[in-house]
mmCIF file of C-alpha atoms in Angstrom:
data_model
loop_
_atom_site.group_PDB
_atom_site.id
_atom_site.type_symbol
_atom_site.label_atom_id
_atom_site.label_comp_id
_atom_site.label_asym_id
_atom_site.label_seq_id
_atom_site.Cartn_x
_atom_site.Cartn_y
_atom_site.Cartn_z
ATOM 1 C CA MET A 1 -95.896 -135.379 -135.569
ATOM 2 C CA SER A 2 -92.157 -134.928 -136.094
ATOM 3 C CA VAL A 3 -89.144 -137.067 -135.300
ATOM 4 C CA LEU A 4 -85.980 -135.962 -133.503
ATOM 5 C CA LYS A 5 -83.625 -138.918 -133.042
ATOM 6 C CA SER A 6 -80.392 -139.215 -131.097
ATOM 7 C CA PHE A 7 -77.373 -140.783 -132.793
ATOM 8 C CA ARG A 8 -73.710 -141.628 -132.295
ATOM 9 C CA GLY A 9 -72.098 -138.485 -133.590
ATOM 10 C CA LEU A 10 -68.754 -138.482 -135.355
ATOM 11 C CA ARG A 11 -66.973 -135.439 -133.982
ATOM 12 C CA PRO A 12 -63.569 -133.751 -134.148
ATOM 13 C CA LYS A 13 -61.220 -134.063 -131.227
ATOM 14 C CA PRO A 14 -61.867 -130.987 -129.057
ATOM 15 C CA GLU A 15 -58.481 -129.478 -129.872
ATOM 16 C CA LEU A 16 -59.171 -129.800 -133.608
ATOM 17 C CA ILE A 17 -62.757 -128.517 -133.831
ATOM 18 C CA GLN A 18 -61.779 -125.056 -135.046
ATOM 19 C CA LYS A 19 -59.575 -126.529 -137.763
ATOM 20 C CA VAL A 20 -62.165 -129.070 -138.909
ATOM 21 C CA ALA A 21 -65.394 -127.039 -138.880
ATOM 22 C CA SER A 22 -66.006 -125.327 -142.206
ATOM 23 C CA LEU A 23 -68.566 -123.250 -144.028
ATOM 24 C CA PRO A 24 -71.223 -125.210 -145.970
ATOM 25 C CA TYR A 25 -70.125 -126.499 -149.355
ATOM 26 C CA ASP A 26 -72.711 -124.406 -151.205
ATOM 27 C CA VAL A 27 -71.675 -120.947 -150.007
ATOM 28 C CA LEU A 28 -68.138 -121.222 -151.385
ATOM 29 C CA ASN A 29 -66.775 -121.710 -154.856
ATOM 30 C CA SER A 30 -63.765 -123.969 -155.417
ATOM 31 C CA GLU A 31 -61.265 -121.118 -155.469
ATOM 32 C CA GLU A 32 -62.531 -119.696 -152.174
ATOM 33 C CA ALA A 33 -62.472 -123.170 -150.609
ATOM 34 C CA ARG A 34 -58.873 -123.743 -151.727
ATOM 35 C CA LYS A 35 -57.776 -120.522 -150.058
ATOM 36 C CA LEU A 36 -59.632 -121.269 -146.823
ATOM 37 C CA ALA A 37 -58.267 -124.809 -146.577
ATOM 38 C CA ALA A 38 -54.699 -123.932 -147.590
ATOM 39 C CA GLY A 39 -52.223 -125.239 -145.015
ATOM 40 C CA ASN A 40 -54.988 -126.941 -143.024
ATOM 41 C CA PRO A 41 -55.234 -130.681 -143.760
ATOM 42 C CA CYS A 42 -57.945 -130.988 -141.088
ATOM 43 C CA SER A 43 -60.466 -128.689 -142.782
ATOM 44 C CA LEU A 44 -63.671 -130.529 -143.673
ATOM 45 C CA LEU A 45 -63.546 -128.687 -146.997
ATOM 46 C CA HIS A 46 -61.238 -131.522 -148.087
ATOM 47 C CA VAL A 47 -64.326 -133.739 -147.710
ATOM 48 C CA SER A 48 -67.199 -131.423 -148.642
ATOM 49 C CA LYS A 49 -65.370 -129.789 -151.582
ATOM 50 C CA PRO A 50 -62.721 -132.403 -152.448
ATOM 51 C CA GLU A 51 -61.961 -130.847 -155.829
ATOM 52 C CA ILE A 52 -59.638 -128.509 -153.913
ATOM 53 C CA ASP A 53 -57.166 -131.419 -153.734
ATOM 54 C CA LEU A 54 -57.303 -132.075 -157.481
ATOM 55 C CA ASP A 55 -56.287 -130.189 -160.611
ATOM 56 C CA PRO A 56 -58.363 -126.974 -160.882
ATOM 57 C CA SER A 57 -59.426 -127.928 -164.412
ATOM 58 C CA ILE A 58 -61.322 -131.028 -163.268
ATOM 59 C CA ASN A 59 -65.085 -131.164 -163.699
ATOM 60 C CA LEU A 60 -66.835 -130.833 -160.340
ATOM 61 C CA TYR A 61 -68.906 -133.935 -161.065
ATOM 62 C CA ASP A 62 -66.013 -136.121 -162.181
ATOM 63 C CA ASP A 63 -65.808 -139.574 -160.527
ATOM 64 C CA ARG A 64 -62.395 -138.644 -159.135
ATOM 65 C CA VAL A 65 -63.932 -135.822 -157.105
ATOM 66 C CA TYR A 66 -66.221 -138.202 -155.221
ATOM 67 C CA GLN A 67 -63.435 -140.755 -154.835
ATOM 68 C CA LYS A 68 -61.261 -138.061 -153.286
ATOM 69 C CA ALA A 69 -64.083 -137.150 -150.881
ATOM 70 C CA ARG A 70 -64.280 -140.771 -149.711
ATOM 71 C CA GLU A 71 -60.507 -141.062 -149.455
ATOM 72 C CA ASN A 72 -60.193 -137.874 -147.397
ATOM 73 C CA PHE A 73 -63.102 -138.814 -145.150
ATOM 74 C CA ARG A 74 -61.553 -142.191 -144.369
ATOM 75 C CA ARG A 75 -58.259 -140.453 -143.621
ATOM 76 C CA PHE A 76 -59.972 -138.176 -141.137
ATOM 77 C CA ILE A 77 -61.325 -141.229 -139.323
ATOM 78 C CA SER A 78 -58.192 -143.384 -139.507
ATOM 79 C CA GLU A 79 -55.985 -140.548 -138.249
ATOM 80 C CA GLY A 80 -58.312 -139.900 -135.329
ATOM 81 C CA ILE A 81 -59.261 -136.404 -136.464
ATOM 82 C CA LEU A 82 -62.885 -137.549 -136.178
ATOM 83 C CA VAL A 83 -63.994 -139.859 -133.348
ATOM 84 C CA GLN A 84 -67.416 -141.449 -132.930
ATOM 85 C CA ASP A 85 -69.311 -141.073 -129.653
ATOM 86 C CA PRO A 86 -69.841 -144.364 -127.772
ATOM 87 C CA GLU A 87 -73.621 -143.905 -127.437
ATOM 88 C CA ALA A 88 -76.473 -142.112 -129.156
ATOM 89 C CA TYR A 89 -76.748 -138.518 -127.954
ATOM 90 C CA LEU A 90 -78.450 -135.248 -128.830
ATOM 91 C CA TYR A 91 -76.405 -132.068 -129.096
ATOM 92 C CA ILE A 92 -77.098 -128.399 -128.498
ATOM 93 C CA TYR A 93 -75.575 -126.122 -131.124
ATOM 94 C CA GLN A 94 -75.479 -122.391 -130.442
ATOM 95 C CA GLN A 95 -74.257 -119.644 -132.740
ATOM 96 C CA GLN A 96 -73.584 -116.007 -131.953
ATOM 97 C CA MET A 97 -73.133 -113.378 -134.628
ATOM 98 C CA GLY A 98 -72.713 -109.957 -133.074
ATOM 99 C CA GLU A 99 -75.659 -109.528 -130.713
ATOM 100 C CA HIS A 100 -77.704 -112.227 -132.442
ATOM 101 C CA VAL A 101 -77.808 -115.645 -130.736
ATOM 102 C CA GLN A 102 -79.629 -118.752 -131.955
ATOM 103 C CA THR A 103 -79.685 -122.094 -130.169
ATOM 104 C CA GLY A 104 -80.782 -125.331 -131.808
ATOM 105 C CA ILE A 105 -80.890 -129.055 -131.120
ATOM 106 C CA LEU A 106 -78.656 -131.145 -133.333
ATOM 107 C CA GLY A 107 -79.993 -134.613 -134.018
ATOM 108 C CA CYS A 108 -81.420 -136.717 -136.801
ATOM 109 C CA ALA A 109 -84.572 -136.027 -138.799
ATOM 110 C CA SER A 110 -86.621 -138.759 -140.417
ATOM 111 C CA VAL A 111 -86.556 -139.651 -144.106
ATOM 112 C CA ASP A 112 -90.226 -140.630 -143.735
ATOM 113 C CA ASP A 113 -91.028 -137.177 -142.344
ATOM 114 C CA TYR A 114 -89.396 -135.702 -145.431
ATOM 115 C CA LEU A 115 -91.236 -138.003 -147.829
ATOM 116 C CA ASN A 116 -94.594 -137.572 -146.047
ATOM 117 C CA ASN A 117 -94.290 -133.758 -145.973
ATOM 118 C CA VAL A 118 -94.101 -133.495 -142.195
ATOM 119 C CA ILE A 119 -90.937 -131.628 -143.089
ATOM 120 C CA LYS A 120 -92.177 -128.745 -145.223
ATOM 121 C CA LYS A 121 -90.189 -127.392 -148.143
ATOM 122 C CA HIS A 122 -90.428 -123.952 -149.683
ATOM 123 C CA GLU A 123 -88.033 -124.172 -152.650
ATOM 124 C CA LEU A 124 -87.450 -126.398 -155.660
ATOM 125 C CA THR A 125 -84.127 -128.172 -156.000
ATOM 126 C CA ARG A 126 -81.895 -128.232 -159.060
ATOM 127 C CA LYS A 127 -81.336 -131.722 -160.432
ATOM 128 C CA ASP A 128 -77.587 -131.309 -160.957
ATOM 129 C CA LYS A 129 -77.045 -130.110 -157.392
ATOM 130 C CA GLU A 130 -79.313 -132.764 -155.923
ATOM 131 C CA ASP A 131 -77.519 -135.462 -157.921
ATOM 132 C CA ASP A 132 -74.186 -134.131 -156.691
ATOM 133 C CA ARG A 133 -75.107 -134.268 -152.998
ATOM 134 C CA THR A 134 -76.741 -137.669 -153.442
ATOM 135 C CA ARG A 135 -73.538 -139.062 -154.926
ATOM 136 C CA HIS A 136 -71.459 -137.356 -152.230
ATOM 137 C CA THR A 137 -73.603 -138.781 -149.419
ATOM 138 C CA ARG A 138 -73.528 -142.228 -150.992
ATOM 139 C CA GLU A 139 -69.735 -142.203 -151.336
ATOM 140 C CA LEU A 140 -69.195 -141.149 -147.715
ATOM 141 C CA ASN A 141 -72.117 -143.168 -146.383
ATOM 142 C CA ALA A 142 -72.578 -140.186 -144.099
ATOM 143 C CA ASN A 143 -74.201 -136.769 -143.783
ATOM 144 C CA SER A 144 -71.223 -134.431 -143.468
ATOM 145 C CA GLY A 145 -73.284 -131.233 -143.253
ATOM 146 C CA PRO A 146 -76.547 -130.645 -141.375
ATOM 147 C CA VAL A 147 -79.881 -129.513 -142.776
ATOM 148 C CA PHE A 148 -81.126 -126.283 -141.183
ATOM 149 C CA LEU A 149 -84.652 -126.971 -139.863
ATOM 150 C CA THR A 150 -87.014 -124.748 -137.930
ATOM 151 C CA TYR A 151 -90.183 -125.295 -135.933
ATOM 152 C CA ARG A 152 -92.691 -123.048 -134.228
ATOM 153 C CA ALA A 153 -91.146 -122.141 -130.881
ATOM 154 C CA HIS A 154 -92.302 -124.257 -127.944
ATOM 155 C CA ASP A 155 -91.979 -123.184 -124.282
ATOM 156 C CA LYS A 156 -91.251 -126.673 -122.942
ATOM 157 C CA ILE A 157 -88.357 -127.179 -125.328
ATOM 158 C CA ASP A 158 -87.010 -123.686 -124.617
ATOM 159 C CA ARG A 159 -86.992 -124.330 -120.859
ATOM 160 C CA LEU A 160 -85.302 -127.722 -121.144
ATOM 161 C CA ILE A 161 -82.543 -126.338 -123.368
ATOM 162 C CA ASP A 162 -82.021 -123.214 -121.270
ATOM 163 C CA ASP A 163 -81.791 -125.258 -118.059
ATOM 164 C CA PHE A 164 -79.305 -127.675 -119.605
ATOM 165 C CA ILE A 165 -77.060 -124.859 -120.854
ATOM 166 C CA LYS A 166 -77.047 -123.190 -117.432
ATOM 167 C CA GLN A 167 -76.100 -126.412 -115.669
ATOM 168 C CA ASN A 168 -73.511 -127.837 -118.080
ATOM 169 C CA LYS A 169 -70.256 -126.717 -119.634
ATOM 170 C CA PRO A 170 -69.941 -126.814 -123.419
ATOM 171 C CA GLU A 171 -67.607 -129.321 -125.017
ATOM 172 C CA ASN A 172 -66.696 -127.028 -127.915
ATOM 173 C CA ASN A 173 -66.577 -123.260 -127.900
ATOM 174 C CA PHE A 174 -64.722 -121.404 -130.627
ATOM 175 C CA THR A 175 -64.900 -118.273 -132.743
ATOM 176 C CA ALA A 176 -64.438 -118.827 -136.470
ATOM 177 C CA GLY A 177 -62.434 -116.577 -138.732
ATOM 178 C CA ASP A 178 -65.548 -114.616 -139.683
ATOM 179 C CA GLY A 179 -66.193 -113.687 -136.051
ATOM 180 C CA ILE A 180 -69.110 -116.063 -135.485
ATOM 181 C CA ARG A 181 -68.994 -118.011 -132.225
ATOM 182 C CA HIS A 182 -69.974 -121.689 -132.265
ATOM 183 C CA THR A 183 -70.740 -123.581 -129.061
ATOM 184 C CA LEU A 184 -71.652 -127.248 -128.668
ATOM 185 C CA TRP A 185 -73.052 -129.118 -125.669
ATOM 186 C CA VAL A 186 -73.563 -132.897 -125.601
ATOM 187 C CA ILE A 187 -76.747 -134.267 -124.004
ATOM 188 C CA ARG A 188 -75.809 -137.679 -122.624
ATOM 189 C CA ASP A 189 -78.723 -137.973 -120.180
ATOM 190 C CA GLN A 190 -80.949 -140.582 -121.848
ATOM 191 C CA LYS A 191 -84.008 -139.509 -119.840
ATOM 192 C CA LEU A 192 -83.635 -135.941 -121.057
ATOM 193 C CA ILE A 193 -83.054 -137.140 -124.621
ATOM 194 C CA LYS A 194 -86.256 -139.173 -124.452
ATOM 195 C CA LYS A 195 -88.159 -136.239 -122.968
ATOM 196 C CA ILE A 196 -87.078 -133.818 -125.695
ATOM 197 C CA SER A 197 -87.731 -136.338 -128.465
ATOM 198 C CA SER A 198 -91.163 -137.058 -127.013
ATOM 199 C CA ILE A 199 -92.162 -133.395 -127.154
ATOM 200 C CA PHE A 200 -91.278 -133.292 -130.845
ATOM 201 C CA GLU A 201 -93.127 -136.549 -131.467
ATOM 202 C CA ASN A 202 -96.295 -135.455 -129.679
ATOM 203 C CA GLU A 203 -96.406 -131.657 -129.809
ATOM 204 C CA ILE A 204 -94.493 -130.428 -132.882
ATOM 205 C CA PRO A 205 -96.725 -131.248 -135.874
ATOM 206 C CA ARG A 206 -94.373 -130.045 -138.607
ATOM 207 C CA LEU A 207 -90.859 -128.928 -139.369
ATOM 208 C CA TYR A 208 -89.616 -126.553 -142.062
ATOM 209 C CA VAL A 209 -86.483 -126.629 -144.180
ATOM 210 C CA ALA A 210 -84.969 -123.205 -143.626
ATOM 211 C CA ASP A 211 -81.715 -123.915 -145.453
ATOM 212 C CA GLY A 212 -80.484 -127.129 -147.041
ATOM 213 C CA HIS A 213 -83.093 -128.226 -149.582
ATOM 214 C CA HIS A 214 -80.488 -130.095 -151.630
ATOM 215 C CA ARG A 215 -78.992 -131.770 -148.561
ATOM 216 C CA SER A 216 -82.392 -132.960 -147.330
ATOM 217 C CA ALA A 217 -83.548 -134.104 -150.776
ATOM 218 C CA SER A 218 -80.337 -136.042 -151.352
ATOM 219 C CA ALA A 219 -80.514 -137.614 -147.886
ATOM 220 C CA ALA A 220 -84.041 -138.824 -148.623
ATOM 221 C CA ARG A 221 -82.899 -140.264 -151.965
ATOM 222 C CA VAL A 222 -80.027 -142.144 -150.356
ATOM 223 C CA GLY A 223 -82.386 -143.453 -147.683
ATOM 224 C CA ALA A 224 -84.810 -144.715 -150.333
ATOM 225 C CA GLU A 225 -81.935 -146.396 -152.205
ATOM 226 C CA GLN A 226 -80.704 -148.091 -149.045
ATOM 227 C CA ARG A 227 -84.188 -149.396 -148.319
ATOM 228 C CA LYS A 228 -84.269 -151.096 -151.703
ATOM 229 C CA GLU A 229 -80.904 -152.680 -150.985
ATOM 230 C CA HIS A 230 -82.072 -153.835 -147.533
ATOM 231 C CA SER A 231 -85.516 -155.240 -148.244
ATOM 232 C CA GLY A 232 -85.957 -156.418 -144.655
ATOM 233 C CA TYR A 233 -85.126 -153.059 -143.105
ATOM 234 C CA SER A 234 -86.794 -152.267 -139.776
ATOM 235 C CA GLY A 235 -86.937 -148.489 -140.103
ATOM 236 C CA LYS A 236 -84.487 -147.985 -137.249
ATOM 237 C CA GLU A 237 -81.348 -148.172 -139.370
ATOM 238 C CA GLU A 238 -79.326 -144.956 -139.584
ATOM 239 C CA PHE A 239 -79.976 -144.598 -143.319
ATOM 240 C CA ASN A 240 -83.604 -143.846 -142.433
ATOM 241 C CA PHE A 241 -82.468 -140.565 -140.852
ATOM 242 C CA PHE A 242 -80.361 -137.529 -141.729
ATOM 243 C CA LEU A 243 -78.378 -134.882 -139.887
ATOM 244 C CA ALA A 244 -80.227 -131.699 -138.946
ATOM 245 C CA VAL A 245 -80.250 -128.815 -136.494
ATOM 246 C CA TYR A 246 -83.690 -127.837 -135.187
ATOM 247 C CA PHE A 247 -84.088 -124.139 -134.330
ATOM 248 C CA PRO A 248 -87.154 -122.391 -132.874
ATOM 249 C CA HIS A 249 -88.510 -119.965 -135.453
ATOM 250 C CA ASN A 250 -88.366 -116.908 -133.202
ATOM 251 C CA GLN A 251 -84.575 -117.083 -132.908
ATOM 252 C CA LEU A 252 -83.788 -117.063 -136.619
ATOM 253 C CA ARG A 253 -82.778 -114.187 -138.811
ATOM 254 C CA ILE A 254 -83.371 -113.913 -142.542
ATOM 255 C CA LEU A 255 -81.284 -111.386 -144.422
ATOM 256 C CA ASP A 256 -81.990 -109.796 -147.773
ATOM 257 C CA TYR A 257 -81.134 -111.772 -150.904
ATOM 258 C CA ASN A 258 -80.274 -109.213 -153.550
ATOM 259 C CA ARG A 259 -80.093 -109.315 -157.344
ATOM 260 C CA VAL A 260 -77.622 -108.050 -159.945
ATOM 261 C CA VAL A 261 -78.235 -108.095 -163.712
ATOM 262 C CA LYS A 262 -75.639 -107.770 -166.465
ATOM 263 C CA ASP A 263 -77.526 -105.494 -168.909
ATOM 264 C CA LEU A 264 -80.779 -103.650 -169.648
ATOM 265 C CA ASN A 265 -81.961 -106.245 -172.167
ATOM 266 C CA GLY A 266 -81.167 -104.087 -175.178
ATOM 267 C CA VAL A 267 -83.318 -101.089 -174.248
ATOM 268 C CA THR A 268 -82.199 -97.517 -173.600
ATOM 269 C CA GLU A 269 -82.163 -96.066 -170.110
ATOM 270 C CA GLU A 270 -85.091 -93.849 -171.036
ATOM 271 C CA GLN A 271 -87.148 -96.835 -172.211
ATOM 272 C CA PHE A 272 -86.121 -98.797 -169.130
ATOM 273 C CA PHE A 273 -87.195 -96.086 -166.674
ATOM 274 C CA LYS A 274 -90.475 -95.605 -168.517
ATOM 275 C CA SER A 275 -91.252 -99.338 -168.229
ATOM 276 C CA VAL A 276 -90.301 -99.401 -164.552
ATOM 277 C CA ALA A 277 -92.532 -96.401 -163.825
ATOM 278 C CA ASP A 278 -95.554 -98.321 -165.118
ATOM 279 C CA LYS A 279 -95.453 -100.652 -162.117
ATOM 280 C CA PHE A 280 -93.369 -98.804 -159.508
ATOM 281 C CA LYS A 281 -93.229 -95.351 -157.963
ATOM 282 C CA LEU A 282 -89.692 -94.234 -158.727
ATOM 283 C CA ASP A 283 -87.696 -91.849 -156.487
ATOM 284 C CA LEU A 284 -84.043 -90.829 -156.800
ATOM 285 C CA VAL A 285 -82.558 -91.020 -153.277
ATOM 286 C CA ASN A 286 -78.801 -90.665 -153.849
ATOM 287 C CA ASP A 287 -76.681 -89.525 -156.769
ATOM 288 C CA TYR A 288 -72.969 -90.093 -156.258
ATOM 289 C CA SER A 289 -72.145 -88.333 -159.542
ATOM 290 C CA ARG A 290 -73.347 -85.086 -157.940
ATOM 291 C CA GLY A 291 -71.213 -85.509 -154.847
ATOM 292 C CA GLY A 292 -73.695 -87.395 -152.710
ATOM 293 C CA THR A 293 -72.355 -89.266 -149.682
ATOM 294 C CA ARG A 294 -71.886 -92.932 -150.504
ATOM 295 C CA LYS A 295 -74.870 -94.428 -148.736
ATOM 296 C CA PRO A 296 -76.806 -97.276 -150.396
ATOM 297 C CA PHE A 297 -80.579 -97.266 -150.131
ATOM 298 C CA LYS A 298 -81.816 -100.066 -147.885
ATOM 299 C CA PRO A 299 -85.534 -100.887 -148.244
ATOM 300 C CA GLY A 300 -87.319 -100.311 -144.944
ATOM 301 C CA LYS A 301 -90.424 -102.412 -145.500
ATOM 302 C CA SER A 302 -92.092 -104.913 -147.788
ATOM 303 C CA HIS A 303 -92.843 -103.814 -151.373
ATOM 304 C CA GLU A 304 -89.950 -101.339 -151.331
ATOM 305 C CA PHE A 305 -86.834 -101.970 -153.418
ATOM 306 C CA GLY A 306 -83.500 -100.285 -153.866
ATOM 307 C CA MET A 307 -82.140 -99.970 -157.424
ATOM 308 C CA TYR A 308 -78.545 -99.012 -158.226
ATOM 309 C CA LEU A 309 -77.670 -97.867 -161.744
ATOM 310 C CA LYS A 310 -74.770 -95.676 -162.863
ATOM 311 C CA ASP A 311 -73.847 -94.136 -159.493
ATOM 312 C CA ARG A 312 -77.498 -93.537 -158.560
ATOM 313 C CA TRP A 313 -79.688 -95.188 -155.962
ATOM 314 C CA PHE A 314 -83.436 -95.208 -156.554
ATOM 315 C CA LYS A 315 -86.266 -96.228 -154.284
ATOM 316 C CA LEU A 316 -88.916 -98.314 -156.041
ATOM 317 C CA THR A 317 -92.315 -98.782 -154.435
ATOM 318 C CA ALA A 318 -94.703 -101.311 -155.946
ATOM 319 C CA LYS A 319 -97.922 -99.619 -157.041
ATOM 320 C CA GLU A 320 -101.310 -100.800 -155.820
ATOM 321 C CA GLY A 321 -102.855 -103.340 -158.144
ATOM 322 C CA THR A 322 -99.561 -104.634 -159.522
ATOM 323 C CA TYR A 323 -99.537 -107.734 -157.281
ATOM 324 C CA GLN A 324 -102.034 -110.075 -155.633
ATOM 325 C CA LYS A 325 -102.245 -109.251 -151.929
ATOM 326 C CA ASP A 326 -104.198 -112.402 -151.079
ATOM 327 C CA ASP A 327 -101.709 -114.817 -152.636
ATOM 328 C CA PRO A 328 -98.842 -115.659 -150.192
ATOM 329 C CA VAL A 329 -96.401 -116.339 -153.047
ATOM 330 C CA LEU A 330 -97.341 -113.581 -155.500
ATOM 331 C CA ALA A 331 -97.347 -110.988 -152.701
ATOM 332 C CA LEU A 332 -93.691 -111.705 -151.898
ATOM 333 C CA ASP A 333 -91.238 -108.975 -152.844
ATOM 334 C CA VAL A 334 -89.166 -111.452 -154.865
ATOM 335 C CA SER A 335 -92.297 -112.293 -156.891
ATOM 336 C CA ILE A 336 -93.258 -108.655 -157.378
ATOM 337 C CA LEU A 337 -89.809 -107.768 -158.690
ATOM 338 C CA GLN A 338 -89.638 -110.844 -160.907
ATOM 339 C CA LEU A 339 -93.107 -110.515 -162.444
ATOM 340 C CA ASN A 340 -93.175 -106.734 -162.828
ATOM 341 C CA LEU A 341 -89.589 -105.908 -163.734
ATOM 342 C CA LEU A 342 -87.039 -108.691 -164.115
ATOM 343 C CA GLU A 343 -89.128 -110.787 -166.511
ATOM 344 C CA PRO A 344 -91.118 -108.267 -168.603
ATOM 345 C CA VAL A 345 -88.509 -105.504 -168.706
ATOM 346 C CA LEU A 346 -85.117 -107.186 -168.349
ATOM 347 C CA GLY A 347 -86.066 -110.492 -169.976
ATOM 348 C CA ILE A 348 -85.104 -112.732 -167.053
ATOM 349 C CA GLN A 349 -87.549 -115.585 -167.699
ATOM 350 C CA ASP A 350 -86.136 -118.176 -165.292
ATOM 351 C CA PRO A 351 -83.782 -116.774 -162.646
ATOM 352 C CA ARG A 352 -82.714 -120.294 -161.676
ATOM 353 C CA VAL A 353 -80.845 -120.804 -164.954
ATOM 354 C CA ASP A 354 -80.451 -117.389 -166.626
ATOM 355 C CA LYS A 355 -76.753 -116.450 -166.769
ATOM 356 C CA ARG A 356 -77.531 -112.716 -166.939
ATOM 357 C CA ILE A 357 -78.626 -112.583 -163.297
ATOM 358 C CA ASP A 358 -76.776 -113.359 -160.096
ATOM 359 C CA PHE A 359 -77.692 -113.244 -156.415
ATOM 360 C CA VAL A 360 -75.883 -111.647 -153.493
ATOM 361 C CA GLY A 361 -76.558 -112.641 -149.889
ATOM 362 C CA GLY A 362 -77.245 -109.772 -147.529
ATOM 363 C CA ILE A 363 -74.302 -110.755 -145.359
ATOM 364 C CA ARG A 364 -72.063 -109.129 -148.001
ATOM 365 C CA GLY A 365 -73.740 -105.754 -147.542
ATOM 366 C CA LEU A 366 -75.198 -103.363 -150.104
ATOM 367 C CA GLN A 367 -71.702 -102.067 -150.827
ATOM 368 C CA GLU A 368 -71.133 -105.380 -152.607
ATOM 369 C CA LEU A 369 -73.916 -104.445 -155.036
ATOM 370 C CA GLU A 370 -72.219 -101.133 -155.753
ATOM 371 C CA LYS A 371 -68.895 -102.900 -156.221
ATOM 372 C CA LEU A 372 -70.320 -105.363 -158.745
ATOM 373 C CA VAL A 373 -72.036 -102.643 -160.775
ATOM 374 C CA ASP A 374 -69.126 -100.186 -160.585
ATOM 375 C CA SER A 375 -66.759 -102.925 -161.792
ATOM 376 C CA GLY A 376 -68.723 -103.249 -165.038
ATOM 377 C CA LYS A 377 -69.463 -106.945 -164.480
ATOM 378 C CA PHE A 378 -73.101 -106.030 -163.919
ATOM 379 C CA MET A 379 -75.119 -103.029 -165.002
ATOM 380 C CA ILE A 380 -77.883 -102.831 -162.431
ATOM 381 C CA ALA A 381 -78.545 -104.051 -158.899
ATOM 382 C CA PHE A 382 -81.675 -104.489 -156.781
ATOM 383 C CA ALA A 383 -81.682 -104.366 -152.987
ATOM 384 C CA MET A 384 -84.467 -106.403 -151.411
ATOM 385 C CA HIS A 385 -86.337 -106.244 -148.133
ATOM 386 C CA PRO A 386 -85.862 -109.606 -146.354
ATOM 387 C CA THR A 387 -88.545 -112.253 -146.639
ATOM 388 C CA THR A 388 -89.992 -112.999 -143.208
ATOM 389 C CA LEU A 389 -90.085 -116.378 -141.491
ATOM 390 C CA ASP A 390 -93.860 -116.055 -141.131
ATOM 391 C CA GLU A 391 -94.129 -115.701 -144.916
ATOM 392 C CA LEU A 392 -91.947 -118.772 -145.399
ATOM 393 C CA MET A 393 -93.968 -120.910 -142.986
ATOM 394 C CA ARG A 394 -97.311 -119.741 -144.372
ATOM 395 C CA ILE A 395 -96.256 -120.630 -147.909
ATOM 396 C CA ALA A 396 -94.917 -124.032 -146.843
ATOM 397 C CA ASP A 397 -98.072 -124.764 -144.827
ATOM 398 C CA ASN A 398 -100.130 -124.095 -147.948
ATOM 399 C CA GLY A 399 -98.044 -126.548 -149.946
ATOM 400 C CA LYS A 400 -96.677 -123.797 -152.178
ATOM 401 C CA LEU A 401 -93.142 -122.919 -153.185
ATOM 402 C CA MET A 402 -91.244 -119.667 -152.967
ATOM 403 C CA PRO A 403 -89.429 -118.259 -155.991
ATOM 404 C CA PRO A 404 -85.722 -119.163 -156.142
ATOM 405 C CA LYS A 405 -83.289 -117.206 -154.004
ATOM 406 C CA SER A 406 -85.973 -115.855 -151.691
ATOM 407 C CA THR A 407 -84.190 -116.300 -148.355
ATOM 408 C CA TRP A 408 -80.688 -115.956 -146.972
ATOM 409 C CA PHE A 409 -80.288 -117.271 -143.433
ATOM 410 C CA GLU A 410 -77.376 -116.071 -141.359
ATOM 411 C CA PRO A 411 -75.309 -117.252 -139.558
ATOM 412 C CA LYS A 412 -74.640 -120.421 -141.560
ATOM 413 C CA LEU A 413 -74.248 -123.775 -139.829
ATOM 414 C CA ARG A 414 -70.697 -125.139 -139.834
ATOM 415 C CA SER A 415 -70.125 -128.543 -141.370
ATOM 416 C CA GLY A 416 -67.982 -130.982 -139.398
ATOM 417 C CA VAL A 417 -69.121 -129.981 -135.907
ATOM 418 C CA VAL A 418 -70.970 -133.305 -135.762
ATOM 419 C CA ILE A 419 -71.269 -135.857 -138.595
ATOM 420 C CA HIS A 420 -73.880 -138.613 -138.984
ATOM 421 C CA LEU A 421 -72.824 -142.036 -140.252
ATOM 422 C CA LEU A 422 -75.431 -144.032 -142.185
ATOM 423 C CA ASP A 423 -74.308 -147.447 -140.954
#
């Protein structure tokens, strides 16, 4: 069964929460982070992406970057921007994006649960990114950003959280610059904390990493390192746990994760369309060059794809027999596109490292695909139907992995709402 542990959160002063809380480090590049943090010395981006305070030419993995992260983090604490709670609490973290609302419990997950596969993963990590977050966590001796976990919804937990929200005022409630509302309640009642934790321990058999594979992997590595350094550890030390928000699966929303490719792999358009037609039914749905209204094609169901090439939107439908229906991984749309088009036709062998392909989260809209192709930076774009949470959980339960860039969860958790210290 799974662990949900309370902890003494390190939190911004209430009047500073909106200045401190920032987007996750991995959804921004350095230039975007510099712009967002400009004029705001309280932004946690100074900790999560500390290169913004150094010369732009510096390598992201330079020792000075991690030293700057530690320096900035200590400044946040010494200046009282961040203050640690006096006791171990759980927290309720709610996000609202338009009409969509999701409410999770913020606490600590167990390194042992991660290592023993109680916490299920669905993606591989990249060594360079995992090494980076491991070093970052080690330098801070803290988890500055939470891992996004999910579990199969449970009525008892839902009722306890709903009742608490109705009866208590939030301690933080702000709308970020992107329009997403973030609300935080603090559960100080130790009996309620014990009750919630007990339900997870006895009735929630597994958890799933929705977003944050590199954060969770690096947290587990730091925990294992700390255990070696503290041979007589009891298992209760904070380094045995890492920061996470636990959401019920039925409240989450996965958006499409689209693809753009720089060229047609040296073939003519005629050859390209002929190869595509071998595996997909191909329909022209909008031709801007003939005066069509600018309306991207959005796939309406699994095994449908949108394709944008030279002012034209096509609908691709995977033909019967071109994928394995009984295999939870190979039946995914991202697998079908990769194995039937991206790899054999466009030569994208490994999308994790190939520089000819890039990925665009659905939050940017399909117009972003048009923009990238129309700019000449890319030649062709593919609009995907979102992977479902049931598909994710089924794959993880079977011990399998999804192809890279299969899911885009939205809204993103803010870093700096609550921080977990490892000592």
